[in-house]
Tab-separated table of C-alpha atoms in Angstrom:
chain	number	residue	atom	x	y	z
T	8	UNK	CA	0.000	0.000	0.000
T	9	UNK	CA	1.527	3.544	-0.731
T	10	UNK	CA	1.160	6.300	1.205
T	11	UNK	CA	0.513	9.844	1.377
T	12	UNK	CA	0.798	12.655	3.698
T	13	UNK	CA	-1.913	14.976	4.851
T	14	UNK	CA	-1.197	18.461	4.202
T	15	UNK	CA	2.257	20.263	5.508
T	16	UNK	CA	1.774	19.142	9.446
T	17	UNK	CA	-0.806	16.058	8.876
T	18	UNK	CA	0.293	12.604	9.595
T	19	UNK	CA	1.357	9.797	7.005
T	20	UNK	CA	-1.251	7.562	6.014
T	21	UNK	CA	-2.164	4.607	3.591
T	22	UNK	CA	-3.343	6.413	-0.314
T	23	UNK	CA	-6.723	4.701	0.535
T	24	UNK	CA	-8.488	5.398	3.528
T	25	UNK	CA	-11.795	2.959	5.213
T	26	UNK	CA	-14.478	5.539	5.917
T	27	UNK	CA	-16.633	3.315	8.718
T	28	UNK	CA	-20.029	5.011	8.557
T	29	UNK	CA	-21.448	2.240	6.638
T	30	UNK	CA	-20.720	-0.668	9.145
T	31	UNK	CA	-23.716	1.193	11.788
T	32	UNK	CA	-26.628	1.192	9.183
T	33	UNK	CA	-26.273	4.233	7.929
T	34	UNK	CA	-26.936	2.327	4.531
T	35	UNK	CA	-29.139	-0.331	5.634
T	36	UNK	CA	-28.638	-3.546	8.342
T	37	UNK	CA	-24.777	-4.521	8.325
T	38	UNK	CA	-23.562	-7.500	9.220
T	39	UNK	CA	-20.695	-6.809	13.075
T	40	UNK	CA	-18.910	-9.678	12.618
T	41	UNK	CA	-18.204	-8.802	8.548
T	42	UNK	CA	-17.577	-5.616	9.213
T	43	UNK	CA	-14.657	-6.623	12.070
T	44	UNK	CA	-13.817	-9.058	9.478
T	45	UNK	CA	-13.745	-5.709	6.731
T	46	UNK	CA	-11.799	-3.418	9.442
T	47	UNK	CA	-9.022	-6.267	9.866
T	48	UNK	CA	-8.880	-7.555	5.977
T	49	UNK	CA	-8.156	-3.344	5.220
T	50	UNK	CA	-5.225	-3.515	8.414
T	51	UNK	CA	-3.950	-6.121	6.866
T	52	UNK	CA	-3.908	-4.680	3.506
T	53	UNK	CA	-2.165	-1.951	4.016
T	54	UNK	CA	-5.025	0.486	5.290
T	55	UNK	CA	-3.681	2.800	7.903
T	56	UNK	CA	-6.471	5.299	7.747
T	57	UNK	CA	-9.711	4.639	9.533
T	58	UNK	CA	-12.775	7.323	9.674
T	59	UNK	CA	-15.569	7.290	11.859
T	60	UNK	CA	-18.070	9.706	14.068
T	61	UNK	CA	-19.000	9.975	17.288
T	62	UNK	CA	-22.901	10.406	15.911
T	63	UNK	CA	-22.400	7.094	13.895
T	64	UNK	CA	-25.841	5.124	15.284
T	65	UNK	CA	-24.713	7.352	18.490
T	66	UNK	CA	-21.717	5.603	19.651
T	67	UNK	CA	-21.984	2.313	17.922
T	68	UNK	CA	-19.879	2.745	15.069
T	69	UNK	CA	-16.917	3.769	17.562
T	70	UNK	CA	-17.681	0.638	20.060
T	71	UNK	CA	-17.467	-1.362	16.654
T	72	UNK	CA	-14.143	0.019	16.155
T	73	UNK	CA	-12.330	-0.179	19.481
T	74	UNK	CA	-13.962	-4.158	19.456
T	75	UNK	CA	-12.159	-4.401	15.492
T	76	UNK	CA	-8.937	-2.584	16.706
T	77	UNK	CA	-8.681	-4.418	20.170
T	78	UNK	CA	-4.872	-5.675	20.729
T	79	UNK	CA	-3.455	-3.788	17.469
T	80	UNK	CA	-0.607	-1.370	17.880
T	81	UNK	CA	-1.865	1.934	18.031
T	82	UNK	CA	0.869	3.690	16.159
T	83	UNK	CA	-0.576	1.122	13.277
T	84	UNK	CA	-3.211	2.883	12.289
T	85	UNK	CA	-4.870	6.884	11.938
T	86	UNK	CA	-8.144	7.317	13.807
T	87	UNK	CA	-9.647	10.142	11.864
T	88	UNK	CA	-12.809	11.419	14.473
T	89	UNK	CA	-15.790	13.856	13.471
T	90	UNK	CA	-17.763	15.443	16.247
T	91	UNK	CA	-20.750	17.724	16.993
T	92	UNK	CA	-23.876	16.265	15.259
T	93	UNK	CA	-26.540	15.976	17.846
T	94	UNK	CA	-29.396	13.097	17.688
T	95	UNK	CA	-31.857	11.660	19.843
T	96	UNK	CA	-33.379	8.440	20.722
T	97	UNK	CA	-34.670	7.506	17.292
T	98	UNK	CA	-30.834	8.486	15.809
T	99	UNK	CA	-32.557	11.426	14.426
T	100	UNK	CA	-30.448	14.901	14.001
T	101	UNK	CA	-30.877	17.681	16.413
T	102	UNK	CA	-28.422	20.079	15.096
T	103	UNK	CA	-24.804	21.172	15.841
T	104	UNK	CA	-22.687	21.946	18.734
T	105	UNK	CA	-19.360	23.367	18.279
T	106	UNK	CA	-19.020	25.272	21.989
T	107	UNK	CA	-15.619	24.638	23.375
T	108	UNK	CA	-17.005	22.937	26.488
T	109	UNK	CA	-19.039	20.786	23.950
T	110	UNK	CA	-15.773	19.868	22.017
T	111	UNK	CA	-14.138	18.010	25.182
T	112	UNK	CA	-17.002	16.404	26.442
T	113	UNK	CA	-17.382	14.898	22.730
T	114	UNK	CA	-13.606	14.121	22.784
T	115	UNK	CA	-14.037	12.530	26.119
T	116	UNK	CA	-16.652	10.006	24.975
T	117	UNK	CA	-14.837	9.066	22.047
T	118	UNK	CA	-11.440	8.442	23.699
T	119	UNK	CA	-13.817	6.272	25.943
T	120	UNK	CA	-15.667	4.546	23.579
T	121	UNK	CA	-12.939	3.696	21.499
T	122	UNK	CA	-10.653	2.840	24.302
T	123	UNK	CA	-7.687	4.518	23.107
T	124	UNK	CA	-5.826	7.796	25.140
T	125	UNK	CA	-5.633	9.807	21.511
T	126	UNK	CA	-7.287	10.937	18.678
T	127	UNK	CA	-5.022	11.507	15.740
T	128	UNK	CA	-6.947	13.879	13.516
T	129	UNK	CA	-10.226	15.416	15.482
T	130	UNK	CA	-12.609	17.469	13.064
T	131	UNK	CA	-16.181	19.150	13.915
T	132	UNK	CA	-18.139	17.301	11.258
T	133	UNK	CA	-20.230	20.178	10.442
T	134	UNK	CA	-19.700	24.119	11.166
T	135	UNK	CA	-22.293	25.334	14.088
T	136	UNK	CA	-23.315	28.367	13.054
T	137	UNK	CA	-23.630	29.964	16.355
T	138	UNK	CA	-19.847	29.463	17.284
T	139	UNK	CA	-16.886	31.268	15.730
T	140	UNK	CA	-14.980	28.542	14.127
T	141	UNK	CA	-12.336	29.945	16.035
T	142	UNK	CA	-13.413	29.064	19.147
T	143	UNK	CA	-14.163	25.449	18.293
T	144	UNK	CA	-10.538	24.817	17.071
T	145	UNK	CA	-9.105	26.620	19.549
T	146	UNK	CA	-10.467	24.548	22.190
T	147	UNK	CA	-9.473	21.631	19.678
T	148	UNK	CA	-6.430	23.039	19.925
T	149	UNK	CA	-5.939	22.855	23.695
T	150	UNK	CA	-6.605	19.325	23.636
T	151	UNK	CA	-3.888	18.957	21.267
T	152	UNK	CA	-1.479	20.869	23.623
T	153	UNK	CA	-2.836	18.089	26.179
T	154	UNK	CA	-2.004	15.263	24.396
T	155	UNK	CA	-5.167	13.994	23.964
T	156	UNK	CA	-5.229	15.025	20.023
T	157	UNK	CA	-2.423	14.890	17.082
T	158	UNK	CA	-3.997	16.948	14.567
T	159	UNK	CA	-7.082	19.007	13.852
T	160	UNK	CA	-9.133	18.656	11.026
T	161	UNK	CA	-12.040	20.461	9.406
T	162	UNK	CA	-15.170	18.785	7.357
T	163	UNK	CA	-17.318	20.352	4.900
T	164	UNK	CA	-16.368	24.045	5.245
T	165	UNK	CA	-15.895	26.974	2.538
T	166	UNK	CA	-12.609	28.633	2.143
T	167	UNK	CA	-12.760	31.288	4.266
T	168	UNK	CA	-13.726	29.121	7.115
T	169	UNK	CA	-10.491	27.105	6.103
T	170	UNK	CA	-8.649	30.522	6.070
T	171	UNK	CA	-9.744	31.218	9.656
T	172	UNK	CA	-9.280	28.098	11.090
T	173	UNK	CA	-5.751	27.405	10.191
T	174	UNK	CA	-4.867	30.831	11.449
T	175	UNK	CA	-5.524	29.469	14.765
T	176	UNK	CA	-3.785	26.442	14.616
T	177	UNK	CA	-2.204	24.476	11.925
T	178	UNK	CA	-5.056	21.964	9.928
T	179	UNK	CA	-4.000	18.724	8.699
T	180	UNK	CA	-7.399	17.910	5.964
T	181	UNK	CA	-10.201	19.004	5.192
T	182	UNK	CA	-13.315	16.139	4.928
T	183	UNK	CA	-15.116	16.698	2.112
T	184	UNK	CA	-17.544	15.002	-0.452
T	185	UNK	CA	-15.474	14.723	-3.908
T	186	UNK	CA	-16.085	12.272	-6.979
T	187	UNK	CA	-16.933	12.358	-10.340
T	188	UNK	CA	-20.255	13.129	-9.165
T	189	UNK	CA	-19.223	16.057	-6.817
T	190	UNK	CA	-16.426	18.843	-8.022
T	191	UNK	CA	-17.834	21.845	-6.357
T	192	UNK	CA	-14.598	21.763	-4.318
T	193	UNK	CA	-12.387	22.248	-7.619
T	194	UNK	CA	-13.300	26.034	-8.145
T	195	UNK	CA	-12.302	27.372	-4.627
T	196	UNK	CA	-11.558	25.009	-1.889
T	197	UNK	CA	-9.152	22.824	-3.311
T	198	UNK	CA	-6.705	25.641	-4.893
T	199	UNK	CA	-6.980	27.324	-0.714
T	200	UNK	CA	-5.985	23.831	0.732
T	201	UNK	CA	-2.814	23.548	-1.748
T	202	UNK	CA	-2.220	27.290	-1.062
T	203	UNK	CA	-2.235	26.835	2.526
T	204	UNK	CA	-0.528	23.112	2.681
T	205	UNK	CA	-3.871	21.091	3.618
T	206	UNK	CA	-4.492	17.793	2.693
T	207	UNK	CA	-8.003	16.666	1.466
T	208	UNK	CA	-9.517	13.448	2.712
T	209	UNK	CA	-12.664	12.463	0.141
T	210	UNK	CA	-15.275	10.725	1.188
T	211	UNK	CA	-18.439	9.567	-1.322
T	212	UNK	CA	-15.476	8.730	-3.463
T	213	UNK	CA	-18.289	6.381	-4.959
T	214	UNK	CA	-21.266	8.609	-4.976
T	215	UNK	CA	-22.392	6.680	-1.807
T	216	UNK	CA	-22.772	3.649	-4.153
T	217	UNK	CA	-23.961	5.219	-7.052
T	218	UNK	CA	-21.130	4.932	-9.264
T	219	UNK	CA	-19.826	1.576	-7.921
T	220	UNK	CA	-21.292	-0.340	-10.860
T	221	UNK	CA	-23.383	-2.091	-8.401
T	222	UNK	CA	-26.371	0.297	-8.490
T	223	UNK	CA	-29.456	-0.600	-10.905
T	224	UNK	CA	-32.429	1.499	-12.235
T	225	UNK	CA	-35.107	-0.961	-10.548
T	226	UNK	CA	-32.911	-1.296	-7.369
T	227	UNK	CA	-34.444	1.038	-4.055
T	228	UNK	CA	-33.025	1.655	-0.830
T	229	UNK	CA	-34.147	-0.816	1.738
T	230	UNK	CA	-35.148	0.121	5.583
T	231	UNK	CA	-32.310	2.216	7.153
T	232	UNK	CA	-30.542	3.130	4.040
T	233	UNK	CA	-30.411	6.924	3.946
T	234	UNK	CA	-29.857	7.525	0.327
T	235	UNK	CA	-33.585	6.289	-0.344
T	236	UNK	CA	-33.168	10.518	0.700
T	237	UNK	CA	-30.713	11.345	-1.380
T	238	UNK	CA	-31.737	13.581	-4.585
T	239	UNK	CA	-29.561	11.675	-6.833
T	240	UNK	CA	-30.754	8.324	-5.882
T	241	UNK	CA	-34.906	9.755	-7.365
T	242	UNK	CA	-36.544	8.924	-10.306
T	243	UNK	CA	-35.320	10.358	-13.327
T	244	UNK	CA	-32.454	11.535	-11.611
T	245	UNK	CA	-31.193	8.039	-11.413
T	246	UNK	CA	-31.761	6.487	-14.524
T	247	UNK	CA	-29.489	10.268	-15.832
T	248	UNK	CA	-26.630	9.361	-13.693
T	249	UNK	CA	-27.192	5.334	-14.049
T	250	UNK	CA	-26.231	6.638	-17.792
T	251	UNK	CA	-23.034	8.355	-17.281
T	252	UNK	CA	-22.095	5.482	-15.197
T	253	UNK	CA	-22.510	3.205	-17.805
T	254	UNK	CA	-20.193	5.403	-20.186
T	255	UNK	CA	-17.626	5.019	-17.184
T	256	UNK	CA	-18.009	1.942	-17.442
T	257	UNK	CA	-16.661	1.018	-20.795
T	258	UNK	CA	-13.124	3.330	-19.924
T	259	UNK	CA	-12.567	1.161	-16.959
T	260	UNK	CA	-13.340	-1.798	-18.707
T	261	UNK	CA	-10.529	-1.091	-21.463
T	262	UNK	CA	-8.279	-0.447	-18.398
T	263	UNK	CA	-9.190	-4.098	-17.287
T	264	UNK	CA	-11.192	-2.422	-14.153
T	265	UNK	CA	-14.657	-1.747	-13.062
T	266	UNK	CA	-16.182	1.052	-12.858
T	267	UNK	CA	-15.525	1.538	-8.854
T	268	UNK	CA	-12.345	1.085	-9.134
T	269	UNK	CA	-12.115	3.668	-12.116
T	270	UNK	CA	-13.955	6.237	-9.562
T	271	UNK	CA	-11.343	5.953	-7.432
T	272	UNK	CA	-8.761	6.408	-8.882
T	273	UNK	CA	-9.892	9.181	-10.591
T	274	UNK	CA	-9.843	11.095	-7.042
T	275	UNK	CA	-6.701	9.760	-6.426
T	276	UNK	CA	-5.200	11.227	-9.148
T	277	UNK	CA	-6.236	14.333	-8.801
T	278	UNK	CA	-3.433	15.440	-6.491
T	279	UNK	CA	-1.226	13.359	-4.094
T	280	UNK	CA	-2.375	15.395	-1.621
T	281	UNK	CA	-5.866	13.531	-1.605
T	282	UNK	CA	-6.577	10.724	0.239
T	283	UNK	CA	-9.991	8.620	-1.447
T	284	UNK	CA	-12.240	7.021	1.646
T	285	UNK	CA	-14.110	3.887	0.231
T	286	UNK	CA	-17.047	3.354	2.806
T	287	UNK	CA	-16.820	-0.910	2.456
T	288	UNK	CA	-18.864	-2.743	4.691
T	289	UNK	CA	-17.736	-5.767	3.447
T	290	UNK	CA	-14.630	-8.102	2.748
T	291	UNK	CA	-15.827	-8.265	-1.074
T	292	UNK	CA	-16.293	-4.615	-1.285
T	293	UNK	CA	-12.796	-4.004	0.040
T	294	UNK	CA	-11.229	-6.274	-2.257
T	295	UNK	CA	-12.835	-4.577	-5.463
T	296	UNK	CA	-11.598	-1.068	-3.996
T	297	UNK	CA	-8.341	-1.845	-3.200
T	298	UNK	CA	-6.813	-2.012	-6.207
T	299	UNK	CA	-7.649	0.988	-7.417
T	300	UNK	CA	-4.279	2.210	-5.940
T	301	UNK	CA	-2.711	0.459	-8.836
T	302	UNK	CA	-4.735	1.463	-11.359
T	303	UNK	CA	-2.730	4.049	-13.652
T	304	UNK	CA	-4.875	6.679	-15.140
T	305	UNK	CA	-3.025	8.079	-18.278
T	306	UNK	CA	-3.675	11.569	-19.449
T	307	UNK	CA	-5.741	10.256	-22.519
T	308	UNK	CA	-7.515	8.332	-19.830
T	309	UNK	CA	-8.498	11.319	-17.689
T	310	UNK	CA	-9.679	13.131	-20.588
T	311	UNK	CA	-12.110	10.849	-21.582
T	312	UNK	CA	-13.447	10.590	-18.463
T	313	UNK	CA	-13.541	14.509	-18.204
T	314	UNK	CA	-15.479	13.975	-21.746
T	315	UNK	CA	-18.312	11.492	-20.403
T	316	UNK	CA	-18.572	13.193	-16.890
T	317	UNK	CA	-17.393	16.935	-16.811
T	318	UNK	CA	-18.256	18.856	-13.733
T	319	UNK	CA	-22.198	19.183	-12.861
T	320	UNK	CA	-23.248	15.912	-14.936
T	321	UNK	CA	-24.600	14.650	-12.015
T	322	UNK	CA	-28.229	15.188	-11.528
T	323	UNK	CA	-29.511	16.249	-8.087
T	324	UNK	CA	-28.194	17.503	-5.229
T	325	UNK	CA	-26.118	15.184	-2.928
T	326	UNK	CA	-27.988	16.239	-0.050
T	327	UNK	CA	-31.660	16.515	0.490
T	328	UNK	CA	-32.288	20.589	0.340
T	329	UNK	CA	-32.461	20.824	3.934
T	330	UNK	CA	-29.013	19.464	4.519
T	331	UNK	CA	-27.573	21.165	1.906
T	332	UNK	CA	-27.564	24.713	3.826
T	333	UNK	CA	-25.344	23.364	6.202
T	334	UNK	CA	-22.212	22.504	3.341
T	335	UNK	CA	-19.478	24.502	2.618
T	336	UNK	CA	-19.662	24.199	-0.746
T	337	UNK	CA	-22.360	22.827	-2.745
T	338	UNK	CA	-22.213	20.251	-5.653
C-alpha cells in the first residue's frame, strides 16, 4: 500500500483510507462480525487510515471500532474522528454543537468509547453556526497541547472558514464530499488547501454507491438506508446518472477495471495530496476497492473521463435541500 501525507503538518497515512459510517446502518442492516472481518482484511492490507463519528448510530460505530482494533498497535493505524452532530433516541439529528465545552465532552466520549488515550486527527463534522470557528478549534487546539489530540481537522467548510481556522492552529485535511459526481470543491476550496498546505480526505469517493457499478435502475433503498433521501438516488435523476455510469463503465473496462475502481482512482489522481475514503462494509467490497491504488490513469484516460462526466453531470443535489444549507460548498 503507498502512502501519502496529509497536508504540511498532517500525519502519514495509507493512499486509501476505510471511511466506517457504513458498518452502523447508515446504509441499511450490516452484518458486526463482517464488518470486524472488513476493518481487519483493510489492516492487513495496508489500510492505515480509519474514519468514523462519534454520531455514527450514536456511539456504535466507535464501540465497533475499538472491538475491530482491540490488541493492534496503536501507532498502526490513523483514527480520523468527526464530532458535533446531535441526535436523539430515534438516531434522528438535532443540530450542531461546536461550543468549546461541547468539544471536550465529545472528545471525552470518544477516547472512551474507542478505548484509546488519543485521537489523531479530530474534526467538527459540520460548522455550528452559532460558534466562531475559532473558538471550536481553539479549544481543539488545547486538547492537542494536552495530548489527547495529534492533529485538527475540518469537514465540509468553505474557504474562508479554512482561512480562519488554520490561522488558529495548523489543519492537517479538510473532509469533504469529492467524486466524479461532486467537483464543487475544484473552483475554490481545493486551490486554498494547496495554497495553505492542507491535505483533502474524500469521502463519497463512490457517490455513496452510485457509481460503484453495483447500483441498478429498478434497485431502491431498503429500511435504514439513507440515500432512499438522497436527490440523486430519485426517479429520473437516477436512470441520468445510471447513464453516465454506464459510459464510465466502458473506460474502466478497457483499463481491465470496473467502474468503482475507475472512480477511485480518478480522485486519487487528482493530487497526491488527496486521500480517497471507500465506505466498504464488506470483505468483497474491500477487495474490489483496493486495487484501485494500482490502477494508472493516463492523461488520454483522464480526458475521456472529463469527456463522459465533466463537472455538474450529475443530476440532483447530494444532499436533500435541507441538509444542503449546512455545506461549505455545494455540488
Amino acid at each position: 500500500m503507498r502512502t501519502r501525507t496529509l497536508g504540511r503538518t498532517g500525519p502519514e497515512v495509507s493512499a486509501l483510507g476505510l471511511g466506517a459510517m457504513g458498518m452502523s446502518g447508515a446504509y441499511g442492516a450490516a452484518d458486526r462480525a463482517e464488518s470486524i472481518a472488513t476493518v481487519h482484511a483493510a489492516l492487513e492490507a495496508g489500510v492505515t487510515l480509519i474514519d468514523t463519528g462519534d454520531f455514527y448510530a450514536m456511539g456504535h460505530n466507535e464501540l465497533l471500532l475499538a472491538e475491530a482494533l482491540r490488541g493492534r498497535d496503536r501507532d498502526s493505524y490513523v483514527l480520523s474522528v468527526k464530532f458535533g452532530m446531535l441526535g436523539g433516541p430515534g438516531r434522528e439529528l438535532g443540530g450542531k454543537d461546536g461550543r468549546p465545552e461541547a468539544v471536550k465532552n465529545f472528545l471525552a466520549y470518544s477516547l472512551t468509547r474507542l478505548g484509546t488515550d488519543h485521537i489523531d486527527i479530530y474534526r467538527p463534522a459540520r460548522l455550528d453556526p452559532a460558534v466562531p470557528i475559532e473558538e471550536t478549534v481553539g479549544a481543539i487546539k488545547e486538547m492537542v497541547e494536552a495530548g489527547h489530540v495529534r492533529h485538527i481537522g475540518l469537514s465540509e467548510v468553505d474557504a474562508a472558514t479554512i482561512r480562519r481556522a488554520h490561522a488558529v492552529h495548523p489543519i492537517a485535511d479538510l473532509q469533504i464530499e469529492y467524486s466524479l459526481l461532486s467537483r464543487a470543491v475544484e473552483a475554490e476550496v481545493l486551490p486554498t488547501l494547496r495554497e495553505l498546505g492542507i491535505g483533502l480526505t474524500a469521502y463519497g469517493v463512490l457517490g455513496r454507491g452510485l457509481i460503484s457499478g453495483h447500483w441498478t435502475a429498478g434497485r431502491t433503498a431498503g429500511p435504514g438506508d439513507h440515500r432512499g433521501l438522497l436527490p440523486r438516488f430519485a426517479g429520473g435523476n437516477l436512470e441520468h446518472n445510471l447513464a453516465l455510469v454506464d459510459a464510465l463503465r466502458r473506460i474502466a473496462e478497457a483499463k481491465g477495471g470496473t467502474v468503482a475502481q475507475l472512480a477511485i482512482a480518478w480522485v486519487a489522481a487528482q493530487g497526491e495530496d488527496i486521500v480517497p475514503l471507500v465506505g466498504a462494509r464488506t470483505r468483497e467490497r474491500l477487495a474490489e476497492a483496493l486495487p484501485a491504488t494500482d490502477l494508472n490513469l493516463t492523461a488520454d484516460d483522464l480526458a475521456r473521463i472529463e469527456q463522459v462526466a465533466p463537472p455538474g453531470a450529475a443530476l440532483g443535489d447530494r444532499y436533500p435541500a435541507a441538509f444542503m444549507a449546512d455545506l461549505g460548498v455545494g455540488n
